[in-house]
PDB file of C-alpha atoms in Angstrom:
ATOM      1  CA  VAL A   1      46.051  55.342   3.772  1.00 37.00           C
ATOM      2  CA  LEU A   2      45.465  57.430   0.843  1.00 42.00           C
ATOM      3  CA  GLY A   3      42.098  59.311   1.700  1.00 44.00           C
ATOM      4  CA  ASP A   4      39.410  58.276  -0.943  1.00 42.00           C
ATOM      5  CA  LEU A   5      41.727  57.014  -3.367  1.00 43.00           C
ATOM      6  CA  THR A   6      41.993  53.372  -2.177  1.00 45.00           C
ATOM      7  CA  ASP A   7      39.329  50.830  -1.288  1.00 50.00           C
ATOM      8  CA  THR A   8      41.796  48.685   1.123  1.00 53.00           C
ATOM      9  CA  ASP A   9      40.374  47.154   4.077  1.00 63.00           C
ATOM     10  CA  ASP A  10      41.292  48.206   7.515  1.00 69.00           C
ATOM     11  CA  ALA A  11      43.447  45.037   7.833  1.00 72.00           C
ATOM     12  CA  THR A  12      45.591  45.895   4.802  1.00 69.00           C
ATOM     13  CA  SER A  13      46.050  49.512   5.741  1.00 67.00           C
ATOM     14  CA  THR A  14      47.180  48.276   8.992  1.00 72.00           C
ATOM     15  CA  ALA A  15      49.561  45.759   7.646  1.00 73.00           C
ATOM     16  CA  ILE A  16      51.061  48.355   5.527  1.00 69.00           C
ATOM     17  CA  ARG A  17      51.203  51.059   8.100  1.00 66.00           C
ATOM     18  CA  ASP A  18      52.998  48.608  10.518  1.00 73.00           C
ATOM     19  CA  ALA A  19      55.334  47.284   8.083  1.00 71.00           C
ATOM     20  CA  VAL A  20      56.470  50.675   7.009  1.00 66.00           C
ATOM     21  CA  ALA A  21      56.748  52.040  10.582  1.00 69.00           C
ATOM     22  CA  THR A  22      59.002  49.147  11.627  1.00 75.00           C
ATOM     23  CA  ALA A  23      61.432  49.481   8.586  1.00 73.00           C
ATOM     24  CA  VAL A  24      61.789  53.011   8.477  1.00 72.00           C
ATOM     25  CA  THR A  25      61.914  53.660  12.508  1.00 77.00           C
ATOM     26  CA  ALA A  26      64.699  51.023  12.494  1.00 79.00           C
ATOM     27  CA  ALA A  27      66.688  52.856   9.648  1.00 77.00           C
ATOM     28  CA  VAL A  28      66.281  56.213  11.415  1.00 78.00           C
ATOM     29  CA  LEU A  29      67.211  55.026  14.927  1.00 81.00           C
ATOM     30  CA  ALA A  30      70.438  53.164  13.296  1.00 81.00           C
ATOM     31  CA  TRP A  31      71.216  56.376  11.443  1.00 77.00           C
ATOM     32  CA  ILE A  32      70.809  58.440  14.791  1.00 83.00           C
ATOM     33  CA  GLY A  33      72.706  56.020  16.687  1.00 84.00           C
ATOM     34  CA  ALA A  34      75.691  56.269  14.238  1.00 82.00           C
ATOM     35  CA  ALA A  35      75.542  60.149  14.305  1.00 82.00           C
ATOM     36  CA  ALA A  36      75.563  59.965  18.068  1.00 85.00           C
ATOM     37  CA  THR A  37      78.612  57.477  17.897  1.00 87.00           C
ATOM     38  CA  SER A  38      80.448  59.647  15.654  1.00 85.00           C
ATOM     39  CA  LYS A  39      79.754  62.788  17.854  1.00 87.00           C
ATOM     40  CA  ALA A  40      81.069  61.017  20.880  1.00 89.00           C
ATOM     41  CA  ARG A  41      84.213  59.865  19.237  1.00 91.00           C
ATOM     42  CA  ARG A  42      84.867  63.465  18.547  1.00 90.00           C
ATOM     43  CA  LEU A  43      84.366  64.543  21.990  1.00 92.00           C
ATOM     44  CA  ALA A  44      86.748  61.641  23.307  1.00 93.00           C
ATOM     45  CA  GLU A  45      89.527  62.797  20.635  1.00 95.00           C
ATOM     46  CA  GLU A  46      89.091  66.335  21.724  1.00 92.00           C
ATOM     47  CA  LEU A  47      89.540  65.394  25.604  1.00 94.00           C
ATOM     48  CA  ASN A  48      92.234  62.807  24.954  1.00 94.00           C
ATOM     49  CA  LEU A  49      94.315  65.367  22.706  1.00 94.00           C
ATOM     50  CA  ALA A  50      93.598  68.038  25.597  1.00 93.00           C
ATOM     51  CA  ASP A  51      94.900  65.606  28.339  1.00 94.00           C
ATOM     52  CA  GLN A  52      97.937  64.365  26.283  1.00 95.00           C
ATOM     53  CA  GLY A  53      98.822  68.200  25.801  1.00 95.00           C
ATOM     54  CA  GLY A  54      98.961  68.395  29.601  1.00 95.00           C
ATOM     55  CA  GLU A  55      95.935  70.677  30.227  1.00 95.00           C
ATOM     56  CA  ALA A  56      94.584  70.907  33.793  1.00 95.00           C
ATOM     57  CA  LEU A  57      91.581  68.914  34.680  1.00 94.00           C
ATOM     58  CA  ALA A  58      89.572  72.315  35.150  1.00 94.00           C
ATOM     59  CA  ALA A  59      90.505  73.086  31.432  1.00 94.00           C
ATOM     60  CA  ILE A  60      89.170  69.591  30.411  1.00 93.00           C
ATOM     61  CA  ILE A  61      85.949  69.878  32.121  1.00 93.00           C
ATOM     62  CA  ARG A  62      85.558  73.386  30.604  1.00 94.00           C
ATOM     63  CA  ARG A  63      86.201  71.794  27.251  1.00 93.00           C
ATOM     64  CA  ALA A  64      83.560  68.980  27.727  1.00 93.00           C
ATOM     65  CA  ARG A  65      81.201  71.481  28.867  1.00 93.00           C
ATOM     66  CA  ASP A  66      81.744  73.634  25.775  1.00 93.00           C
ATOM     67  CA  PHE A  67      81.468  70.773  23.672  1.00 91.00           C
ATOM     68  CA  GLY A  68      77.868  70.000  25.176  1.00 89.00           C
ATOM     69  CA  ARG A  69      76.680  73.624  24.556  1.00 90.00           C
ATOM     70  CA  ARG A  70      77.928  73.324  20.879  1.00 88.00           C
ATOM     71  CA  SER A  71      76.241  69.959  20.543  1.00 90.00           C
ATOM     72  CA  ARG A  72      72.708  71.355  21.550  1.00 89.00           C
ATOM     73  CA  ARG A  73      72.551  72.912  17.942  1.00 84.00           C
ATOM     74  CA  TRP A  74      73.955  69.548  16.433  1.00 85.00           C
ATOM     75  CA  ALA A  75      71.204  67.847  18.214  1.00 88.00           C
ATOM     76  CA  ARG A  76      68.294  70.023  17.367  1.00 87.00           C
ATOM     77  CA  GLY A  77      69.284  69.658  13.617  1.00 83.00           C
ATOM     78  CA  LEU A  78      69.514  65.935  14.017  1.00 85.00           C
ATOM     79  CA  ALA A  79      66.139  65.857  15.303  1.00 87.00           C
ATOM     80  CA  ILE A  80      64.761  67.916  12.526  1.00 87.00           C
ATOM     81  CA  GLN A  81      66.530  65.971   9.883  1.00 83.00           C
ATOM     82  CA  ALA A  82      65.554  62.539  11.531  1.00 85.00           C
ATOM     83  CA  ALA A  83      61.734  63.626  11.708  1.00 87.00           C
ATOM     84  CA  THR A  84      61.948  64.950   8.061  1.00 87.00           C
ATOM     85  CA  ALA A  85      63.670  61.807   7.081  1.00 83.00           C
ATOM     86  CA  LEU A  86      61.183  59.405   8.892  1.00 83.00           C
ATOM     87  CA  THR A  87      58.152  61.167   7.598  1.00 86.00           C
ATOM     88  CA  GLU A  88      59.566  61.282   4.039  1.00 86.00           C
ATOM     89  CA  SER A  89      60.854  57.745   3.840  1.00 81.00           C
ATOM     90  CA  SER A  90      57.727  56.451   5.435  1.00 81.00           C
ATOM     91  CA  CYS A  91      55.678  58.369   2.801  1.00 84.00           C
ATOM     92  CA  GLY A  92      57.844  56.427   0.115  1.00 83.00           C
ATOM     93  CA  GLU A  93      57.540  53.214   1.568  1.00 81.00           C
ATOM     94  CA  THR A  94      53.792  53.362   1.894  1.00 83.00           C
ATOM     95  CA  VAL A  95      53.496  54.350  -1.751  1.00 86.00           C
ATOM     96  CA  ARG A  96      55.762  51.404  -2.566  1.00 84.00           C
ATOM     97  CA  ALA A  97      53.670  49.003  -0.580  1.00 84.00           C
ATOM     98  CA  LEU A  98      50.476  50.369  -2.503  1.00 85.00           C
ATOM     99  CA  ILE A  99      52.016  49.837  -5.706  1.00 88.00           C
ATOM    100  CA  GLU A 100      53.165  46.340  -4.979  1.00 88.00           C
ATOM    101  CA  ARG A 101      49.499  45.662  -3.923  1.00 87.00           C
ATOM    102  CA  GLY A 102      48.304  47.019  -7.040  1.00 89.00           C
ATOM    103  CA  ILE A 103      46.590  49.808  -5.440  1.00 86.00           C
ATOM    104  CA  LEU A 104      48.315  52.472  -7.354  1.00 88.00           C
ATOM    105  CA  ASP A 105      49.886  52.633 -10.958  1.00 90.00           C
ATOM    106  CA  PRO A 106      53.490  53.807 -10.811  1.00 90.00           C
ATOM    107  CA  GLN A 107      53.088  55.421 -14.095  1.00 92.00           C
ATOM    108  CA  THR A 108      50.500  58.105 -12.798  1.00 91.00           C
ATOM    109  CA  LEU A 109      52.797  59.025  -9.717  1.00 92.00           C
ATOM    110  CA  ARG A 110      54.774  62.379  -9.478  1.00 93.00           C
ATOM    111  CA  GLN A 111      56.643  63.978  -6.333  1.00 93.00           C
ATOM    112  CA  THR A 112      57.312  67.625  -6.256  1.00 94.00           C
ATOM    113  CA  TRP A 113      60.171  68.993  -3.773  1.00 96.00           C
ATOM    114  CA  MET A 114      58.548  71.753  -1.688  1.00 95.00           C
ATOM    115  CA  THR A 115      60.116  73.830   0.857  1.00 95.00           C
ATOM    116  CA  ARG A 116      58.799  75.946   3.750  1.00 94.00           C
ATOM    117  CA  GLN A 117      59.446  79.092   1.706  1.00 95.00           C
ATOM    118  CA  ASP A 118      61.035  81.125   4.681  1.00 96.00           C
ATOM    119  CA  ASP A 119      64.308  82.866   5.220  1.00 95.00           C
ATOM    120  CA  HIS A 120      65.630  79.755   6.630  1.00 93.00           C
ATOM    121  CA  VAL A 121      65.570  77.747   3.392  1.00 96.00           C
ATOM    122  CA  ARG A 122      68.965  77.046   1.992  1.00 95.00           C
ATOM    123  CA  ARG A 123      69.932  78.357  -1.460  1.00 97.00           C
ATOM    124  CA  THR A 124      69.911  74.709  -3.115  1.00 98.00           C
ATOM    125  CA  HIS A 125      66.510  73.820  -1.701  1.00 97.00           C
ATOM    126  CA  ARG A 126      64.980  76.929  -2.734  1.00 98.00           C
ATOM    127  CA  ALA A 127      66.397  76.388  -6.327  1.00 98.00           C
ATOM    128  CA  ALA A 128      64.641  72.664  -6.021  1.00 98.00           C
ATOM    129  CA  HIS A 129      61.460  74.141  -4.860  1.00 97.00           C
ATOM    130  CA  GLY A 130      58.495  72.985  -7.235  1.00 96.00           C
ATOM    131  CA  GLN A 131      60.874  70.448  -9.132  1.00 97.00           C
ATOM    132  CA  THR A 132      58.507  67.540 -10.064  1.00 96.00           C
ATOM    133  CA  VAL A 133      59.963  63.963 -11.047  1.00 96.00           C
ATOM    134  CA  SER A 134      58.438  60.611 -11.608  1.00 94.00           C
ATOM    135  CA  MET A 135      58.082  58.796  -8.108  1.00 90.00           C
ATOM    136  CA  GLY A 136      60.980  56.846  -7.570  1.00 87.00           C
ATOM    137  CA  SER A 137      63.361  59.101  -9.369  1.00 95.00           C
ATOM    138  CA  PRO A 138      65.728  61.562  -7.639  1.00 97.00           C
ATOM    139  CA  PHE A 139      65.553  65.245  -7.093  1.00 98.00           C
ATOM    140  CA  ALA A 140      68.593  67.232  -8.042  1.00 98.00           C
ATOM    141  CA  VAL A 141      69.305  69.513  -4.995  1.00 98.00           C
ATOM    142  CA  GLY A 142      72.522  71.268  -5.521  1.00 96.00           C
ATOM    143  CA  ALA A 143      75.004  68.904  -6.676  1.00 96.00           C
ATOM    144  CA  ALA A 144      73.379  65.783  -5.215  1.00 96.00           C
ATOM    145  CA  LEU A 145      70.478  63.577  -6.158  1.00 97.00           C
ATOM    146  CA  LEU A 146      68.132  63.101  -3.206  1.00 96.00           C
ATOM    147  CA  ARG A 147      65.504  60.507  -2.826  1.00 92.00           C
ATOM    148  CA  TYR A 148      63.379  62.672  -0.756  1.00 91.00           C
ATOM    149  CA  PRO A 149      63.977  65.683   1.822  1.00 93.00           C
ATOM    150  CA  GLY A 150      66.069  64.649   4.566  1.00 88.00           C
ATOM    151  CA  ASP A 151      67.531  61.458   2.890  1.00 89.00           C
ATOM    152  CA  LEU A 152      69.810  59.861   5.019  1.00 83.00           C
ATOM    153  CA  LEU A 153      72.144  58.872   2.137  1.00 86.00           C
ATOM    154  CA  ALA A 154      72.416  62.267   0.754  1.00 89.00           C
ATOM    155  CA  PRO A 155      75.296  64.427   1.601  1.00 89.00           C
ATOM    156  CA  ILE A 156      74.816  66.126   5.133  1.00 84.00           C
ATOM    157  CA  GLU A 157      75.379  69.468   3.486  1.00 88.00           C
ATOM    158  CA  GLU A 158      71.897  69.119   1.847  1.00 92.00           C
ATOM    159  CA  THR A 159      69.991  67.416   4.738  1.00 88.00           C
ATOM    160  CA  ALA A 160      71.106  68.679   7.973  1.00 83.00           C
ATOM    161  CA  GLY A 161      68.186  70.545   9.369  1.00 83.00           C
ATOM    162  CA  CYS A 162      66.118  70.067   6.154  1.00 88.00           C
ATOM    163  CA  ARG A 163      62.393  70.882   6.739  1.00 90.00           C
ATOM    164  CA  CYS A 164      61.200  70.380   3.211  1.00 93.00           C
ATOM    165  CA  TYR A 165      58.577  67.924   2.213  1.00 92.00           C
ATOM    166  CA  ARG A 166      57.189  66.238  -0.917  1.00 91.00           C
ATOM    167  CA  LEU A 167      53.856  66.930  -2.504  1.00 90.00           C
ATOM    168  CA  ILE A 168      52.739  63.483  -4.390  1.00 89.00           C
ATOM    169  CA  THR A 169      50.288  63.392  -7.124  1.00 88.00           C
ATOM    170  CA  VAL A 170      48.287  60.734  -8.735  1.00 88.00           C
ATOM    171  CA  GLY A 171      47.458  61.655 -12.305  1.00 84.00           C
ATOM    172  CA  ALA A 172      46.279  65.191 -11.595  1.00 76.00           C
ATOM    173  CA  GLN A 173      45.033  64.515  -7.875  1.00 73.00           C
ATOM    174  CA  ARG A 174      46.940  65.657  -5.142  1.00 68.00           C
ATOM    175  CA  VAL A 175      47.495  62.908  -2.463  1.00 64.00           C
ATOM    176  CA  THR A 176      47.818  63.347   1.357  1.00 59.00           C
ATOM    177  CA  ILE A 177      49.457  60.174   2.998  1.00 57.00           C
ATOM    178  CA  ALA A 178      48.451  59.794   6.684  1.00 49.00           C
ATOM    179  CA  ILE A 179      51.356  57.985   8.444  1.00 47.00           C
TER     180      ILE A 179
END
């Protein structure tokens, strides 16, 4: 799980990976379901208002199609955020599991906020780039505190479409966690 840093057996690694995948996937799927339900409610409200306002059926159909077109960008952003959240929360859960098993010492762990360093990075994330905190401490991103990039509990303004990632270090050694 952590390259050469651990001497865990395959069964322990598999158990950690399976437990993390199950918990994190359930959380991300619940979040996606809630987002889709909210989006569907907005469509229903918009169509009901149009119907109550006396719009013709053809106009209401156009509204629904336009809503669908506008939703494509929303869905892409949702997919990016879900992938980021899934990756980052899995990473965090894996580290937590390794700490609980005594494989890693939490006092030696640090995490650094990293951006893709391109023109699509939002201002607040660019300002957070390189910020290093203790593992388990939140990052200060804009006016929000985020547990990790794509944090599903953070304000949507800081997480929608987020492509950032964390660099984790143990002491002076960089760690790559393969999920």
